[in-house]
Amino acid sequence: MQEIKILLFIVGSFFGFNQGQIISEKTTVTINPSEKNIFILQENLVSIIQQESDSLSVTSELLEISKTDAKWESEFNEYSKKSIEFYTSEDTKTLNAKLALTYATIEDLVAFGINVNAEGEFSMTNFPKFQIETTDGILNDRYWNFKTDQPFTFTLEPLTSLPEKYKTSVKSLYPVWKTINQQ
């Protein structure tokens, strides 16, 4: 199985932040193989803030990836469409992101840890700590498998299994976003 280079729930991984600190509490990924589109909804962007320097790094990262000319990770050079849109939910006081990508070949999905298995299905490793759920795939041993001729959706909720000692350090980026967008 191929190494996952882009972690779907870490926003900065799409922009070359190897140690990205902005995490989505819930990520929903929809892949449409016939249209070669990937839609990623990242809900409630947060970070683990344990000291002042963490807060400054997160603010800097958020500023960088929210620029209209932000440089995407080189894995996406061949993608014909790449967009990210940040939006807030006033009722839940959350910052969220929508990513839309259009890829050229099945090999482009390798960055997400998705490839085609011997049976001709899309396959990705199941990481139990990511809390992956789907009604479109079948979990076989250690791999989720999906049909290659129809769209499929899966969700990840990696913070569900976060150790207790870090839970009090999880901070919403909604206030940070509000502050940097008032400047």
JSON list of C-alpha atoms in Angstrom, two decimals:
[
{"chain": "A", "resi": 1, "resn": "MET", "atom": "CA", "xyz": [0.00, 0.00, 0.00]},
{"chain": "A", "resi": 2, "resn": "GLN", "atom": "CA", "xyz": [1.22, 3.48, -0.88]},
{"chain": "A", "resi": 3, "resn": "GLU", "atom": "CA", "xyz": [2.31, 5.99, 1.75]},
{"chain": "A", "resi": 4, "resn": "ILE", "atom": "CA", "xyz": [-0.29, 8.68, 2.43]},
{"chain": "A", "resi": 5, "resn": "LYS", "atom": "CA", "xyz": [1.28, 12.04, 1.65]},
{"chain": "A", "resi": 6, "resn": "ILE", "atom": "CA", "xyz": [-1.80, 14.19, 2.10]},
{"chain": "A", "resi": 7, "resn": "LEU", "atom": "CA", "xyz": [-3.70, 13.78, 5.37]},
{"chain": "A", "resi": 8, "resn": "LEU", "atom": "CA", "xyz": [-7.25, 14.73, 4.54]},
{"chain": "A", "resi": 9, "resn": "PHE", "atom": "CA", "xyz": [-8.02, 16.19, 7.95]},
{"chain": "A", "resi": 10, "resn": "ILE", "atom": "CA", "xyz": [-4.90, 18.39, 8.17]},
{"chain": "A", "resi": 11, "resn": "VAL", "atom": "CA", "xyz": [-5.53, 21.51, 6.08]},
{"chain": "A", "resi": 12, "resn": "GLY", "atom": "CA", "xyz": [-1.87, 22.47, 5.79]},
{"chain": "A", "resi": 13, "resn": "SER", "atom": "CA", "xyz": [-0.91, 19.16, 4.17]},
{"chain": "A", "resi": 14, "resn": "PHE", "atom": "CA", "xyz": [-2.54, 20.42, 0.96]},
{"chain": "A", "resi": 15, "resn": "PHE", "atom": "CA", "xyz": [-0.15, 23.38, 1.00]},
{"chain": "A", "resi": 16, "resn": "GLY", "atom": "CA", "xyz": [3.16, 21.75, 1.93]},
{"chain": "A", "resi": 17, "resn": "PHE", "atom": "CA", "xyz": [2.95, 22.15, 5.70]},
{"chain": "A", "resi": 18, "resn": "ASN", "atom": "CA", "xyz": [4.47, 18.81, 6.69]},
{"chain": "A", "resi": 19, "resn": "GLN", "atom": "CA", "xyz": [3.81, 19.53, 10.35]},
{"chain": "A", "resi": 20, "resn": "GLY", "atom": "CA", "xyz": [0.45, 21.24, 9.81]},
{"chain": "A", "resi": 21, "resn": "GLN", "atom": "CA", "xyz": [-1.28, 22.26, 13.01]},
{"chain": "A", "resi": 22, "resn": "ILE", "atom": "CA", "xyz": [-4.78, 22.97, 11.70]},
{"chain": "A", "resi": 23, "resn": "ILE", "atom": "CA", "xyz": [-6.99, 19.91, 12.10]},
{"chain": "A", "resi": 24, "resn": "SER", "atom": "CA", "xyz": [-10.58, 19.25, 11.13]},
{"chain": "A", "resi": 25, "resn": "GLU", "atom": "CA", "xyz": [-12.72, 17.57, 13.77]},
{"chain": "A", "resi": 26, "resn": "LYS", "atom": "CA", "xyz": [-14.78, 15.96, 11.00]},
{"chain": "A", "resi": 27, "resn": "THR", "atom": "CA", "xyz": [-13.80, 15.54, 7.37]},
{"chain": "A", "resi": 28, "resn": "THR", "atom": "CA", "xyz": [-16.15, 14.30, 4.66]},
{"chain": "A", "resi": 29, "resn": "VAL", "atom": "CA", "xyz": [-14.57, 13.22, 1.38]},
{"chain": "A", "resi": 30, "resn": "THR", "atom": "CA", "xyz": [-16.54, 12.52, -1.80]},
{"chain": "A", "resi": 31, "resn": "ILE", "atom": "CA", "xyz": [-14.77, 11.15, -4.86]},
{"chain": "A", "resi": 32, "resn": "ASN", "atom": "CA", "xyz": [-16.55, 10.94, -8.20]},
{"chain": "A", "resi": 33, "resn": "PRO", "atom": "CA", "xyz": [-14.42, 8.71, -10.47]},
{"chain": "A", "resi": 34, "resn": "SER", "atom": "CA", "xyz": [-16.40, 9.42, -13.65]},
{"chain": "A", "resi": 35, "resn": "GLU", "atom": "CA", "xyz": [-15.94, 13.19, -13.31]},
{"chain": "A", "resi": 36, "resn": "LYS", "atom": "CA", "xyz": [-12.55, 12.86, -11.56]},
{"chain": "A", "resi": 37, "resn": "ASN", "atom": "CA", "xyz": [-13.66, 15.26, -8.83]},
{"chain": "A", "resi": 38, "resn": "ILE", "atom": "CA", "xyz": [-12.79, 15.23, -5.15]},
{"chain": "A", "resi": 39, "resn": "PHE", "atom": "CA", "xyz": [-14.81, 17.30, -2.69]},
{"chain": "A", "resi": 40, "resn": "ILE", "atom": "CA", "xyz": [-13.57, 17.64, 0.86]},
{"chain": "A", "resi": 41, "resn": "LEU", "atom": "CA", "xyz": [-15.59, 19.27, 3.62]},
{"chain": "A", "resi": 42, "resn": "GLN", "atom": "CA", "xyz": [-13.59, 20.00, 6.76]},
{"chain": "A", "resi": 43, "resn": "GLU", "atom": "CA", "xyz": [-15.81, 20.87, 9.70]},
{"chain": "A", "resi": 44, "resn": "ASN", "atom": "CA", "xyz": [-14.72, 22.72, 12.82]},
{"chain": "A", "resi": 45, "resn": "LEU", "atom": "CA", "xyz": [-11.10, 23.59, 12.21]},
{"chain": "A", "resi": 46, "resn": "VAL", "atom": "CA", "xyz": [-9.15, 23.40, 15.45]},
{"chain": "A", "resi": 47, "resn": "SER", "atom": "CA", "xyz": [-5.61, 23.17, 16.72]},
{"chain": "A", "resi": 48, "resn": "ILE", "atom": "CA", "xyz": [-3.89, 21.84, 19.81]},
{"chain": "A", "resi": 49, "resn": "ILE", "atom": "CA", "xyz": [-2.57, 24.91, 21.58]},
{"chain": "A", "resi": 50, "resn": "GLN", "atom": "CA", "xyz": [-0.35, 24.19, 24.55]},
{"chain": "A", "resi": 51, "resn": "GLN", "atom": "CA", "xyz": [1.79, 27.31, 24.61]},
{"chain": "A", "resi": 52, "resn": "GLU", "atom": "CA", "xyz": [1.97, 30.81, 23.17]},
{"chain": "A", "resi": 53, "resn": "SER", "atom": "CA", "xyz": [4.30, 29.75, 20.33]},
{"chain": "A", "resi": 54, "resn": "ASP", "atom": "CA", "xyz": [1.69, 27.20, 19.17]},
{"chain": "A", "resi": 55, "resn": "SER", "atom": "CA", "xyz": [-0.87, 29.96, 18.86]},
{"chain": "A", "resi": 56, "resn": "LEU", "atom": "CA", "xyz": [1.48, 32.12, 16.78]},
{"chain": "A", "resi": 57, "resn": "SER", "atom": "CA", "xyz": [2.38, 29.20, 14.47]},
{"chain": "A", "resi": 58, "resn": "VAL", "atom": "CA", "xyz": [-1.27, 28.33, 13.91]},
{"chain": "A", "resi": 59, "resn": "THR", "atom": "CA", "xyz": [-2.17, 31.94, 13.12]},
{"chain": "A", "resi": 60, "resn": "SER", "atom": "CA", "xyz": [0.72, 32.15, 10.66]},
{"chain": "A", "resi": 61, "resn": "GLU", "atom": "CA", "xyz": [-0.29, 28.87, 8.99]},
{"chain": "A", "resi": 62, "resn": "LEU", "atom": "CA", "xyz": [-3.91, 29.97, 8.69]},
{"chain": "A", "resi": 63, "resn": "LEU", "atom": "CA", "xyz": [-2.88, 33.30, 7.17]},
{"chain": "A", "resi": 64, "resn": "GLU", "atom": "CA", "xyz": [-0.63, 31.54, 4.65]},
{"chain": "A", "resi": 65, "resn": "ILE", "atom": "CA", "xyz": [-3.13, 28.93, 3.43]},
{"chain": "A", "resi": 66, "resn": "SER", "atom": "CA", "xyz": [-6.00, 31.40, 3.23]},
{"chain": "A", "resi": 67, "resn": "LYS", "atom": "CA", "xyz": [-4.19, 33.63, 0.73]},
{"chain": "A", "resi": 68, "resn": "THR", "atom": "CA", "xyz": [-5.74, 33.58, -2.73]},
{"chain": "A", "resi": 69, "resn": "ASP", "atom": "CA", "xyz": [-2.31, 32.80, -4.20]},
{"chain": "A", "resi": 70, "resn": "ALA", "atom": "CA", "xyz": [-1.38, 30.15, -1.63]},
{"chain": "A", "resi": 71, "resn": "LYS", "atom": "CA", "xyz": [1.05, 27.62, -3.09]},
{"chain": "A", "resi": 72, "resn": "TRP", "atom": "CA", "xyz": [-0.44, 24.12, -3.26]},
{"chain": "A", "resi": 73, "resn": "GLU", "atom": "CA", "xyz": [1.64, 21.03, -2.48]},
{"chain": "A", "resi": 74, "resn": "SER", "atom": "CA", "xyz": [3.48, 19.80, -5.61]},
{"chain": "A", "resi": 75, "resn": "GLU", "atom": "CA", "xyz": [1.37, 16.59, -5.55]},
{"chain": "A", "resi": 76, "resn": "PHE", "atom": "CA", "xyz": [-1.40, 18.72, -7.07]},
{"chain": "A", "resi": 77, "resn": "ASN", "atom": "CA", "xyz": [0.56, 20.19, -10.00]},
{"chain": "A", "resi": 78, "resn": "GLU", "atom": "CA", "xyz": [-1.33, 18.02, -12.52]},
{"chain": "A", "resi": 79, "resn": "TYR", "atom": "CA", "xyz": [-4.75, 18.69, -11.02]},
{"chain": "A", "resi": 80, "resn": "SER", "atom": "CA", "xyz": [-6.75, 20.91, -13.38]},
{"chain": "A", "resi": 81, "resn": "LYS", "atom": "CA", "xyz": [-8.81, 22.43, -10.57]},
{"chain": "A", "resi": 82, "resn": "LYS", "atom": "CA", "xyz": [-7.82, 23.24, -7.01]},
{"chain": "A", "resi": 83, "resn": "SER", "atom": "CA", "xyz": [-9.78, 25.49, -4.72]},
{"chain": "A", "resi": 84, "resn": "ILE", "atom": "CA", "xyz": [-10.25, 26.06, -1.04]},
{"chain": "A", "resi": 85, "resn": "GLU", "atom": "CA", "xyz": [-12.95, 28.15, 0.56]},
{"chain": "A", "resi": 86, "resn": "PHE", "atom": "CA", "xyz": [-13.09, 28.99, 4.24]},
{"chain": "A", "resi": 87, "resn": "TYR", "atom": "CA", "xyz": [-16.42, 29.80, 5.80]},
{"chain": "A", "resi": 88, "resn": "THR", "atom": "CA", "xyz": [-17.79, 30.27, 9.28]},
{"chain": "A", "resi": 89, "resn": "SER", "atom": "CA", "xyz": [-20.85, 28.88, 10.93]},
{"chain": "A", "resi": 90, "resn": "GLU", "atom": "CA", "xyz": [-22.17, 31.63, 13.15]},
{"chain": "A", "resi": 91, "resn": "ASP", "atom": "CA", "xyz": [-24.60, 29.38, 15.02]},
{"chain": "A", "resi": 92, "resn": "THR", "atom": "CA", "xyz": [-21.95, 26.85, 16.06]},
{"chain": "A", "resi": 93, "resn": "LYS", "atom": "CA", "xyz": [-19.06, 29.34, 16.11]},
{"chain": "A", "resi": 94, "resn": "THR", "atom": "CA", "xyz": [-16.87, 27.17, 13.89]},
{"chain": "A", "resi": 95, "resn": "LEU", "atom": "CA", "xyz": [-14.46, 27.73, 11.03]},
{"chain": "A", "resi": 96, "resn": "ASN", "atom": "CA", "xyz": [-14.85, 25.25, 8.18]},
{"chain": "A", "resi": 97, "resn": "ALA", "atom": "CA", "xyz": [-13.23, 24.65, 4.80]},
{"chain": "A", "resi": 98, "resn": "LYS", "atom": "CA", "xyz": [-14.37, 23.26, 1.46]},
{"chain": "A", "resi": 99, "resn": "LEU", "atom": "CA", "xyz": [-11.81, 21.93, -0.98]},
{"chain": "A", "resi": 100, "resn": "ALA", "atom": "CA", "xyz": [-12.59, 21.02, -4.59]},
{"chain": "A", "resi": 101, "resn": "LEU", "atom": "CA", "xyz": [-10.09, 19.20, -6.76]},
{"chain": "A", "resi": 102, "resn": "THR", "atom": "CA", "xyz": [-10.18, 17.74, -10.25]},
{"chain": "A", "resi": 103, "resn": "TYR", "atom": "CA", "xyz": [-7.58, 15.07, -10.91]},
{"chain": "A", "resi": 104, "resn": "ALA", "atom": "CA", "xyz": [-6.28, 13.68, -14.21]},
{"chain": "A", "resi": 105, "resn": "THR", "atom": "CA", "xyz": [-5.58, 9.99, -13.56]},
{"chain": "A", "resi": 106, "resn": "ILE", "atom": "CA", "xyz": [-6.20, 7.35, -10.92]},
{"chain": "A", "resi": 107, "resn": "GLU", "atom": "CA", "xyz": [-2.53, 7.62, -10.00]},
{"chain": "A", "resi": 108, "resn": "ASP", "atom": "CA", "xyz": [-3.25, 11.15, -8.74]},
{"chain": "A", "resi": 109, "resn": "LEU", "atom": "CA", "xyz": [-5.19, 9.59, -5.84]},
{"chain": "A", "resi": 110, "resn": "VAL", "atom": "CA", "xyz": [-2.04, 7.95, -4.49]},
{"chain": "A", "resi": 111, "resn": "ALA", "atom": "CA", "xyz": [-1.25, 11.09, -2.48]},
{"chain": "A", "resi": 112, "resn": "PHE", "atom": "CA", "xyz": [-4.41, 10.33, -0.48]},
{"chain": "A", "resi": 113, "resn": "GLY", "atom": "CA", "xyz": [-3.40, 6.72, 0.05]},
{"chain": "A", "resi": 114, "resn": "ILE", "atom": "CA", "xyz": [-5.97, 5.49, -2.50]},
{"chain": "A", "resi": 115, "resn": "ASN", "atom": "CA", "xyz": [-5.01, 3.07, -5.25]},
{"chain": "A", "resi": 116, "resn": "VAL", "atom": "CA", "xyz": [-6.57, 0.24, -7.24]},
{"chain": "A", "resi": 117, "resn": "ASN", "atom": "CA", "xyz": [-6.30, -3.25, -5.73]},
{"chain": "A", "resi": 118, "resn": "ALA", "atom": "CA", "xyz": [-5.96, -6.62, -7.52]},
{"chain": "A", "resi": 119, "resn": "GLU", "atom": "CA", "xyz": [-9.78, -6.89, -7.78]},
{"chain": "A", "resi": 120, "resn": "GLY", "atom": "CA", "xyz": [-9.96, -3.55, -9.64]},
{"chain": "A", "resi": 121, "resn": "GLU", "atom": "CA", "xyz": [-11.49, -1.60, -6.75]},
{"chain": "A", "resi": 122, "resn": "PHE", "atom": "CA", "xyz": [-10.29, 1.58, -5.11]},
{"chain": "A", "resi": 123, "resn": "SER", "atom": "CA", "xyz": [-8.55, 0.65, -1.89]},
{"chain": "A", "resi": 124, "resn": "MET", "atom": "CA", "xyz": [-7.27, 2.62, 1.10]},
{"chain": "A", "resi": 125, "resn": "THR", "atom": "CA", "xyz": [-5.85, 1.57, 4.43]},
{"chain": "A", "resi": 126, "resn": "ASN", "atom": "CA", "xyz": [-8.20, 1.64, 7.40]},
{"chain": "A", "resi": 127, "resn": "PHE", "atom": "CA", "xyz": [-6.63, 3.57, 10.26]},
{"chain": "A", "resi": 128, "resn": "PRO", "atom": "CA", "xyz": [-8.85, 2.85, 13.28]},
{"chain": "A", "resi": 129, "resn": "LYS", "atom": "CA", "xyz": [-7.70, 5.99, 15.12]},
{"chain": "A", "resi": 130, "resn": "PHE", "atom": "CA", "xyz": [-9.10, 8.11, 12.24]},
{"chain": "A", "resi": 131, "resn": "GLN", "atom": "CA", "xyz": [-12.62, 6.75, 12.88]},
{"chain": "A", "resi": 132, "resn": "ILE", "atom": "CA", "xyz": [-13.36, 6.22, 9.16]},
{"chain": "A", "resi": 133, "resn": "GLU", "atom": "CA", "xyz": [-17.01, 5.59, 8.34]},
{"chain": "A", "resi": 134, "resn": "THR", "atom": "CA", "xyz": [-18.78, 4.99, 5.03]},
{"chain": "A", "resi": 135, "resn": "THR", "atom": "CA", "xyz": [-21.85, 3.33, 3.60]},
{"chain": "A", "resi": 136, "resn": "ASP", "atom": "CA", "xyz": [-20.29, 3.14, 0.12]},
{"chain": "A", "resi": 137, "resn": "GLY", "atom": "CA", "xyz": [-17.35, 0.87, 0.85]},
{"chain": "A", "resi": 138, "resn": "ILE", "atom": "CA", "xyz": [-16.58, -2.52, 2.31]},
{"chain": "A", "resi": 139, "resn": "LEU", "atom": "CA", "xyz": [-13.96, -3.04, 5.01]},
{"chain": "A", "resi": 140, "resn": "ASN", "atom": "CA", "xyz": [-11.88, -6.08, 4.10]},
{"chain": "A", "resi": 141, "resn": "ASP", "atom": "CA", "xyz": [-9.25, -6.86, 6.69]},
{"chain": "A", "resi": 142, "resn": "ARG", "atom": "CA", "xyz": [-7.19, -3.66, 6.87]},
{"chain": "A", "resi": 143, "resn": "TYR", "atom": "CA", "xyz": [-8.51, -1.92, 3.75]},
{"chain": "A", "resi": 144, "resn": "TRP", "atom": "CA", "xyz": [-11.59, -0.01, 2.71]},
{"chain": "A", "resi": 145, "resn": "ASN", "atom": "CA", "xyz": [-12.61, -0.93, -0.84]},
{"chain": "A", "resi": 146, "resn": "PHE", "atom": "CA", "xyz": [-14.84, 1.10, -3.15]},
{"chain": "A", "resi": 147, "resn": "LYS", "atom": "CA", "xyz": [-16.22, 0.54, -6.65]},
{"chain": "A", "resi": 148, "resn": "THR", "atom": "CA", "xyz": [-14.33, 2.46, -9.33]},
{"chain": "A", "resi": 149, "resn": "ASP", "atom": "CA", "xyz": [-17.41, 3.16, -11.45]},
{"chain": "A", "resi": 150, "resn": "GLN", "atom": "CA", "xyz": [-19.48, 5.14, -8.94]},
{"chain": "A", "resi": 151, "resn": "PRO", "atom": "CA", "xyz": [-19.03, 8.03, -6.51]},
{"chain": "A", "resi": 152, "resn": "PHE", "atom": "CA", "xyz": [-18.18, 7.21, -2.92]},
{"chain": "A", "resi": 153, "resn": "THR", "atom": "CA", "xyz": [-18.07, 9.14, 0.33]},
{"chain": "A", "resi": 154, "resn": "PHE", "atom": "CA", "xyz": [-16.33, 8.55, 3.63]},
{"chain": "A", "resi": 155, "resn": "THR", "atom": "CA", "xyz": [-15.84, 10.53, 6.81]},
{"chain": "A", "resi": 156, "resn": "LEU", "atom": "CA", "xyz": [-12.95, 10.78, 9.23]},
{"chain": "A", "resi": 157, "resn": "GLU", "atom": "CA", "xyz": [-13.12, 11.98, 12.84]},
{"chain": "A", "resi": 158, "resn": "PRO", "atom": "CA", "xyz": [-9.52, 11.65, 14.08]},
{"chain": "A", "resi": 159, "resn": "LEU", "atom": "CA", "xyz": [-9.96, 13.62, 17.29]},
{"chain": "A", "resi": 160, "resn": "THR", "atom": "CA", "xyz": [-12.51, 11.16, 18.65]},
{"chain": "A", "resi": 161, "resn": "SER", "atom": "CA", "xyz": [-9.69, 9.03, 20.04]},
{"chain": "A", "resi": 162, "resn": "LEU", "atom": "CA", "xyz": [-7.52, 11.94, 21.22]},
{"chain": "A", "resi": 163, "resn": "PRO", "atom": "CA", "xyz": [-5.77, 11.21, 24.54]},
{"chain": "A", "resi": 164, "resn": "GLU", "atom": "CA", "xyz": [-7.37, 12.97, 27.53]},
{"chain": "A", "resi": 165, "resn": "LYS", "atom": "CA", "xyz": [-4.26, 15.05, 28.27]},
{"chain": "A", "resi": 166, "resn": "TYR", "atom": "CA", "xyz": [-4.68, 16.88, 24.92]},
{"chain": "A", "resi": 167, "resn": "LYS", "atom": "CA", "xyz": [-8.45, 17.39, 24.95]},
{"chain": "A", "resi": 168, "resn": "THR", "atom": "CA", "xyz": [-8.27, 20.58, 27.04]},
{"chain": "A", "resi": 169, "resn": "SER", "atom": "CA", "xyz": [-5.70, 22.00, 24.59]},
{"chain": "A", "resi": 170, "resn": "VAL", "atom": "CA", "xyz": [-8.00, 21.70, 21.54]},
{"chain": "A", "resi": 171, "resn": "LYS", "atom": "CA", "xyz": [-8.92, 25.24, 20.52]},
{"chain": "A", "resi": 172, "resn": "SER", "atom": "CA", "xyz": [-11.35, 26.38, 17.85]},
{"chain": "A", "resi": 173, "resn": "LEU", "atom": "CA", "xyz": [-9.89, 28.53, 15.07]},
{"chain": "A", "resi": 174, "resn": "TYR", "atom": "CA", "xyz": [-13.13, 30.47, 14.71]},
{"chain": "A", "resi": 175, "resn": "PRO", "atom": "CA", "xyz": [-11.90, 33.33, 16.96]},
{"chain": "A", "resi": 176, "resn": "VAL", "atom": "CA", "xyz": [-8.54, 33.43, 15.16]},
{"chain": "A", "resi": 177, "resn": "TRP", "atom": "CA", "xyz": [-10.30, 33.62, 11.79]},
{"chain": "A", "resi": 178, "resn": "LYS", "atom": "CA", "xyz": [-12.57, 36.42, 13.01]},
{"chain": "A", "resi": 179, "resn": "THR", "atom": "CA", "xyz": [-9.55, 38.37, 14.27]},
{"chain": "A", "resi": 180, "resn": "ILE", "atom": "CA", "xyz": [-7.40, 38.02, 11.15]},
{"chain": "A", "resi": 181, "resn": "ASN", "atom": "CA", "xyz": [-10.30, 38.90, 8.87]},
{"chain": "A", "resi": 182, "resn": "GLN", "atom": "CA", "xyz": [-11.03, 42.14, 10.71]},
{"chain": "A", "resi": 183, "resn": "GLN", "atom": "CA", "xyz": [-7.57, 43.50, 10.00]}
]
